[in-house]
mmCIF file of C-alpha atoms in Angstrom:
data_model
loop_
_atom_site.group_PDB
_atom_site.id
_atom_site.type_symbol
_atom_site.label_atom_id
_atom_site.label_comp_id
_atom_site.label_asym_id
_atom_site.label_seq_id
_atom_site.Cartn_x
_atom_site.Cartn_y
_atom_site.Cartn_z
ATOM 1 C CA UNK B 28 19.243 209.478 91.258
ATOM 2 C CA UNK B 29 22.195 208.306 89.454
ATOM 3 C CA UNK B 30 22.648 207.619 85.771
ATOM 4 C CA UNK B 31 24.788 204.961 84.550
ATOM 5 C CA UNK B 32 26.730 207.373 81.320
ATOM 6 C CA UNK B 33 29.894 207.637 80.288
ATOM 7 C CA UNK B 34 31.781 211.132 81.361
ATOM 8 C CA UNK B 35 31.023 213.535 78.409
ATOM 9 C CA UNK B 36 29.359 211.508 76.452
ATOM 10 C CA UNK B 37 26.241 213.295 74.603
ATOM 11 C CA UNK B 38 23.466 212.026 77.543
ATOM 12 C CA UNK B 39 25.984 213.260 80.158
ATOM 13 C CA UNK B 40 25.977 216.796 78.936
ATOM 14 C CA UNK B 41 22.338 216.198 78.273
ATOM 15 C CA UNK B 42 21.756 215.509 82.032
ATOM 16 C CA UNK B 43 23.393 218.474 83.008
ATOM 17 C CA UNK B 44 21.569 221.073 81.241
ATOM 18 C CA UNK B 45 20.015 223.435 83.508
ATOM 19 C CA UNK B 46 21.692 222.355 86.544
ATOM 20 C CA UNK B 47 24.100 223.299 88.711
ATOM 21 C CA UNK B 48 27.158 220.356 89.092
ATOM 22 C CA UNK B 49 29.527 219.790 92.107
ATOM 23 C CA UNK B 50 32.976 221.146 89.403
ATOM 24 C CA UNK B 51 31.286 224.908 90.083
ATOM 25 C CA UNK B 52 30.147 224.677 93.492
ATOM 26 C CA UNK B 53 33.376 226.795 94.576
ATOM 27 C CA UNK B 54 31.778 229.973 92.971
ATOM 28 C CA UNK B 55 29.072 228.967 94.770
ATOM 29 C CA UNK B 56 31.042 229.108 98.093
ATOM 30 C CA UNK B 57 33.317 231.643 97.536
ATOM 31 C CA UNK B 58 33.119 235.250 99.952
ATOM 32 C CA UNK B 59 32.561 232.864 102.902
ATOM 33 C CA UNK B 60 29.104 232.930 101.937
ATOM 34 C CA UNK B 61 28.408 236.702 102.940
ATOM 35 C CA UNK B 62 27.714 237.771 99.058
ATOM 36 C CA UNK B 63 27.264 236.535 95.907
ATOM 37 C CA UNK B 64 30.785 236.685 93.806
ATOM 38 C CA UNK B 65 30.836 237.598 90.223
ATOM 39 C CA UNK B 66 31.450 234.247 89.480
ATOM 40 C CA UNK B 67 28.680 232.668 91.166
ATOM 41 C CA UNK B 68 25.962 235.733 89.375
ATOM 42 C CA UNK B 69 27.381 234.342 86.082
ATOM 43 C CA UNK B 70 26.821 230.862 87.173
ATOM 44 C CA UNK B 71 23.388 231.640 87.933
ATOM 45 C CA UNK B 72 22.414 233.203 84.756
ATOM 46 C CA UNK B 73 24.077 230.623 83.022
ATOM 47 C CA UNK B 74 22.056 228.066 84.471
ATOM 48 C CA UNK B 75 18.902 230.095 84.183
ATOM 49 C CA UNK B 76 19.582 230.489 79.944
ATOM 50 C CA UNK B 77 19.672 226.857 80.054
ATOM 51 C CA UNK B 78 16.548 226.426 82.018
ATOM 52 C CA UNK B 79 14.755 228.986 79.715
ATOM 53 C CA UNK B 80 16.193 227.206 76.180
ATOM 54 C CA UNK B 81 16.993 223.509 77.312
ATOM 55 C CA UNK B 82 19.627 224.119 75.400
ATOM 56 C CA UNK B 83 23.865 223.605 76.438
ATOM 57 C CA UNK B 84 25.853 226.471 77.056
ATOM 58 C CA UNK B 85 28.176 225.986 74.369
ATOM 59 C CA UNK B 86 30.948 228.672 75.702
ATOM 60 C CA UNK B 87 33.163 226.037 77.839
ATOM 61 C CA UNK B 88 36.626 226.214 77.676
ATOM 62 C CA UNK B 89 39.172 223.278 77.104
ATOM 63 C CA UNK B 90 43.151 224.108 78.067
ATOM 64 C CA UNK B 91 45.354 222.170 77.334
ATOM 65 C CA UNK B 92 45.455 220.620 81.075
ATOM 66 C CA UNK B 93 41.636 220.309 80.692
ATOM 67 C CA UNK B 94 42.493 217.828 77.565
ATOM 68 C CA UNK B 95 45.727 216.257 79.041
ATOM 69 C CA UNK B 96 43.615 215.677 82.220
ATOM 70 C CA UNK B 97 40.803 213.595 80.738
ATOM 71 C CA UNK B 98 43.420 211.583 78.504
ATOM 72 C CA UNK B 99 45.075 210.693 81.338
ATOM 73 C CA UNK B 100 42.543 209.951 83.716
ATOM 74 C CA UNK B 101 41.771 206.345 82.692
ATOM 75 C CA UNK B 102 46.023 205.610 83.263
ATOM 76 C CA UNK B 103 45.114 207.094 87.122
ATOM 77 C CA UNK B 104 42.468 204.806 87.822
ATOM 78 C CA UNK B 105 44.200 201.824 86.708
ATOM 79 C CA UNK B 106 47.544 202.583 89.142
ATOM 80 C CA UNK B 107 45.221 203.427 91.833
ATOM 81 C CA UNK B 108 43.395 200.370 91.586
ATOM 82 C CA UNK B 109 47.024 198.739 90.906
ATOM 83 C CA UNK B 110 47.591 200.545 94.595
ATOM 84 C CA UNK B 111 44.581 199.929 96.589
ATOM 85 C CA UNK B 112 43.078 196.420 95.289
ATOM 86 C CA UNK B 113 40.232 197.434 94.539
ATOM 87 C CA UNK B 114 38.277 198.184 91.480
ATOM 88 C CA UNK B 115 36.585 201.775 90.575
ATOM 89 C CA UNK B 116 33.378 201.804 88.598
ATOM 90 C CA UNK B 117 32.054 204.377 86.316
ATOM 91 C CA UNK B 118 31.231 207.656 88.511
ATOM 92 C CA UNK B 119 28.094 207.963 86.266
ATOM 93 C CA UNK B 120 26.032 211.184 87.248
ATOM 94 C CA UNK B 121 24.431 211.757 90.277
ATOM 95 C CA UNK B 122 21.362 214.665 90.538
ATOM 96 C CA UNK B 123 19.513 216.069 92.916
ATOM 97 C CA UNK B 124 15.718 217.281 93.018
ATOM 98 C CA UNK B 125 16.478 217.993 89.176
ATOM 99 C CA UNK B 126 18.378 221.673 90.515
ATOM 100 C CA UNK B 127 21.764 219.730 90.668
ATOM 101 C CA UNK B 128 24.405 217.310 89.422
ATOM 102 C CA UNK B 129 27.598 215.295 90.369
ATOM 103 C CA UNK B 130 29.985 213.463 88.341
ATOM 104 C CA UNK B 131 32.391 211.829 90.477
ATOM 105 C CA UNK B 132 35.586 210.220 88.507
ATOM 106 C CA UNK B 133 34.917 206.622 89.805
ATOM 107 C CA UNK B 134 33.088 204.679 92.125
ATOM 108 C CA UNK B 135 34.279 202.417 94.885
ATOM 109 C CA UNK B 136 32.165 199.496 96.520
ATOM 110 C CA UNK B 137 29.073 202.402 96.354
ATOM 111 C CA UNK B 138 30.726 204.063 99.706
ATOM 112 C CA UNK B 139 33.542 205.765 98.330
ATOM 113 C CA UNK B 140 34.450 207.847 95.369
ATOM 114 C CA UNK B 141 37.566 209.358 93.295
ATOM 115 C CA UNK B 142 38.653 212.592 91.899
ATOM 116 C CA UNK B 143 41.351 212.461 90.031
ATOM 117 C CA UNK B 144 43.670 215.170 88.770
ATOM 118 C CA UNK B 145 46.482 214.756 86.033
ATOM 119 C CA UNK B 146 49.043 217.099 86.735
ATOM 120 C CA UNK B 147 52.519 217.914 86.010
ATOM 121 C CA UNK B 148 55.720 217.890 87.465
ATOM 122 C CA UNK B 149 55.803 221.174 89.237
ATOM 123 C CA UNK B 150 52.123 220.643 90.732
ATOM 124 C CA UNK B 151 52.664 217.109 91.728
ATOM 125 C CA UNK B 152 55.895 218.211 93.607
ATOM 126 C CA UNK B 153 54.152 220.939 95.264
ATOM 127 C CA UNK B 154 51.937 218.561 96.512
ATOM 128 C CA UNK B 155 54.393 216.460 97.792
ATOM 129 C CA UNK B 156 55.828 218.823 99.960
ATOM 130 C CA UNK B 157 52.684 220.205 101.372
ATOM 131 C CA UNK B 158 51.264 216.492 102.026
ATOM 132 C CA UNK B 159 47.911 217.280 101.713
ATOM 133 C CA UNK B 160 45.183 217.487 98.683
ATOM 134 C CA UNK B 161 44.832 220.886 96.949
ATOM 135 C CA UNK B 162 41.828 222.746 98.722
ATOM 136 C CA UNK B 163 40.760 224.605 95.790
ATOM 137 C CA UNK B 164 38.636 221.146 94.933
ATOM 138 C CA UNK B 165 37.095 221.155 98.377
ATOM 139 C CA UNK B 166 34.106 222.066 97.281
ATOM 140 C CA UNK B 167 33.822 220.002 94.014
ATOM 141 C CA UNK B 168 34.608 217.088 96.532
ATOM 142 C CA UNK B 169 32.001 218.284 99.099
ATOM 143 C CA UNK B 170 29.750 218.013 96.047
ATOM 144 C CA UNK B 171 30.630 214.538 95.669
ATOM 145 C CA UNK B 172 30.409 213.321 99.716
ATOM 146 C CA UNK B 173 26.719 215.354 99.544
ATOM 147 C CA UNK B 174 24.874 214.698 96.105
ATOM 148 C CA UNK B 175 26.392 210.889 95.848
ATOM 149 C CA UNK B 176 25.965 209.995 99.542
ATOM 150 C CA UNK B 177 29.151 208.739 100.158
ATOM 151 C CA UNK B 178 31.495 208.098 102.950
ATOM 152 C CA UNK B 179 34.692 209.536 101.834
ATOM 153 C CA UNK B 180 36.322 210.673 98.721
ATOM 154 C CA UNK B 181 40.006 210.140 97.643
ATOM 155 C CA UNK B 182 41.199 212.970 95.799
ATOM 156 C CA UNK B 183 44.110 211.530 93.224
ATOM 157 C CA UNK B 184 47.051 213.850 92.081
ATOM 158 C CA UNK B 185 48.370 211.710 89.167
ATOM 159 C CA UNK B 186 52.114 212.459 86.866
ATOM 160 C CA UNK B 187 53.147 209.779 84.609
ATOM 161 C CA UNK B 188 56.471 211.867 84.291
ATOM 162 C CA UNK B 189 57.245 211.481 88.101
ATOM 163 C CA UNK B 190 59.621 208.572 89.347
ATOM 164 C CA UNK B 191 57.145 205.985 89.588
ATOM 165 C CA UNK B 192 56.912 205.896 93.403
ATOM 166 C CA UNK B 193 55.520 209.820 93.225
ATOM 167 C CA UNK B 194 53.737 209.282 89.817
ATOM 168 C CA UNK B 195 50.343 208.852 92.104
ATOM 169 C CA UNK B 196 49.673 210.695 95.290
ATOM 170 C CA UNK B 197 46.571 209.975 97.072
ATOM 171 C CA UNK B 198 44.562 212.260 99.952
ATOM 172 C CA UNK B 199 41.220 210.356 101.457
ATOM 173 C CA UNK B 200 38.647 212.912 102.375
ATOM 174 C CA UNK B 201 35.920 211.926 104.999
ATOM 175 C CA UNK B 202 32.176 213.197 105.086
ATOM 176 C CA UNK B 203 32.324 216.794 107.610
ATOM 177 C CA UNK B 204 28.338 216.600 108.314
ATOM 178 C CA UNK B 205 29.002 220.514 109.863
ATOM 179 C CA UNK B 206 30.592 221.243 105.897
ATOM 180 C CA UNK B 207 28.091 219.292 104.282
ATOM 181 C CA UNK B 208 25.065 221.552 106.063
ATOM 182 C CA UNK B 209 27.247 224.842 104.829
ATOM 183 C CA UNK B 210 27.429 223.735 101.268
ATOM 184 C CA UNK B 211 23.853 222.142 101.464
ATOM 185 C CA UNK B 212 22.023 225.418 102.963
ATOM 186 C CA UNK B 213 24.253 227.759 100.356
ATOM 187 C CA UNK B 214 22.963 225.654 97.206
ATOM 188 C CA UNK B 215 19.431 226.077 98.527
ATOM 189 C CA UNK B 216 19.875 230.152 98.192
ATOM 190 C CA UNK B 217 21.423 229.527 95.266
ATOM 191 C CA UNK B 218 18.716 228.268 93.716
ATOM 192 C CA UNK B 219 16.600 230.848 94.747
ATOM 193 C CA UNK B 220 18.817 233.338 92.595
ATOM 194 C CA UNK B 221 18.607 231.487 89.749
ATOM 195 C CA UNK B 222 15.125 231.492 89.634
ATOM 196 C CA UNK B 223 15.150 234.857 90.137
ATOM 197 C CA UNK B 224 17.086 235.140 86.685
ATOM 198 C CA UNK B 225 14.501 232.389 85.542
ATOM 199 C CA UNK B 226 11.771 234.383 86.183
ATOM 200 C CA UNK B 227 13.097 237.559 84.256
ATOM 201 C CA UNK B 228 13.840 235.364 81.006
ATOM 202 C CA UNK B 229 10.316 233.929 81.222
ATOM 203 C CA UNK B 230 8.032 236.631 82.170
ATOM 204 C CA UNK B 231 5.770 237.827 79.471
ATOM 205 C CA UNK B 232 5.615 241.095 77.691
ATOM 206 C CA UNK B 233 7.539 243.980 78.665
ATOM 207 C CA UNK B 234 7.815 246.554 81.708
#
């Protein structure tokens, strides 16, 4: 189902309690899928407490390229549809079977999608050497190609401090139905461990 809200906005975080969104699905797939990291335990709790409160974790961190990254973003969208000729519509949030959620940074003709990352210099050149997107968002795009049903993603690497001709980099990602099982079979077990947290925060009385 997807909800037509504005990027974190007070009903977007609303929609996201107690769910697990496409931006963490890299603890989620982390260890090759043999084990469950730390990161992906705390992830699971984290969702549980939410599940067992209905209330928003509260403990999220904002850096600096966390803030410069959604100021920015809006100035991305308009070069790339400057770029492409096309217009992007608001990502929204997508979720699933009400276990988990997808906010894709625009929309494109309802087959594509963006994610779009502000960077600076010395990312945006790296980048540019290695011609290809950054694979530690493979997963958060993965998210995107499986929760929003879309054909392909275009991951953005946008620097307004760049000459102009390098201030946008773009790197179209197409739907892997062999990747999309992996990460589809790995949020169903998952699930099952954060019910298992679920469980221990609801139980009643004491062992």
């Amino acid at each position: 189902m997807w909800h037509n809200v504005e990027q974190n906005s007070d009903e977007w975080f609303k929609l996201r309690i107690g769910k697990a969104t496409s931006s963490n699905f890299s603890k989620i797939m982390a260890y090759d899928c043999k084990k469950w990291g730390q990161g992906a335990i705390e992830y699971a709790e984290k969702i549980a407490l939410e599940i067992a409160t209905g209330e928003r974790d509260e403990t999220n961190f904002k850096s600096y390229y966390m803030e410069r990254g959604h100021e920015l973003e809006p100035l991305a969208i308009q070069m790339y549809e400057k770029l492409k000729f096309c217009s992007v519509t608001n990502g929204g949030f997508f979720s699933d079977n009400d276990c988990f959620g997808d906010s894709p940074d625009g929309i494109i003709n309802d087959i594509g999608c963006l994610e779009v990352k502000s960077v600076v210099p010395k990312t945006q050149w790296k980048r540019i050497k290695s011609g290809k997107y950054d694979e530690t968002y493979k997963w958060q795009i993965y998210g995107h190609l499986l929760i929003g049903g879309f054909k392909w993603c275009d991951f953005v690497s946008f620097c307004p401090e760049m000459p102009e001709n390098k201030q946008l980099l773009t790197f179209r990602i197409e739907r892997d139905e062999e990747e999309l099982n992996k990460l589809n079979e790995r949020l169903i077990e998952f699930w099952g461990l954060v019910q298992e947290h679920v469980k221990i925060l609801t139980e009643e009385g004491e062992k």
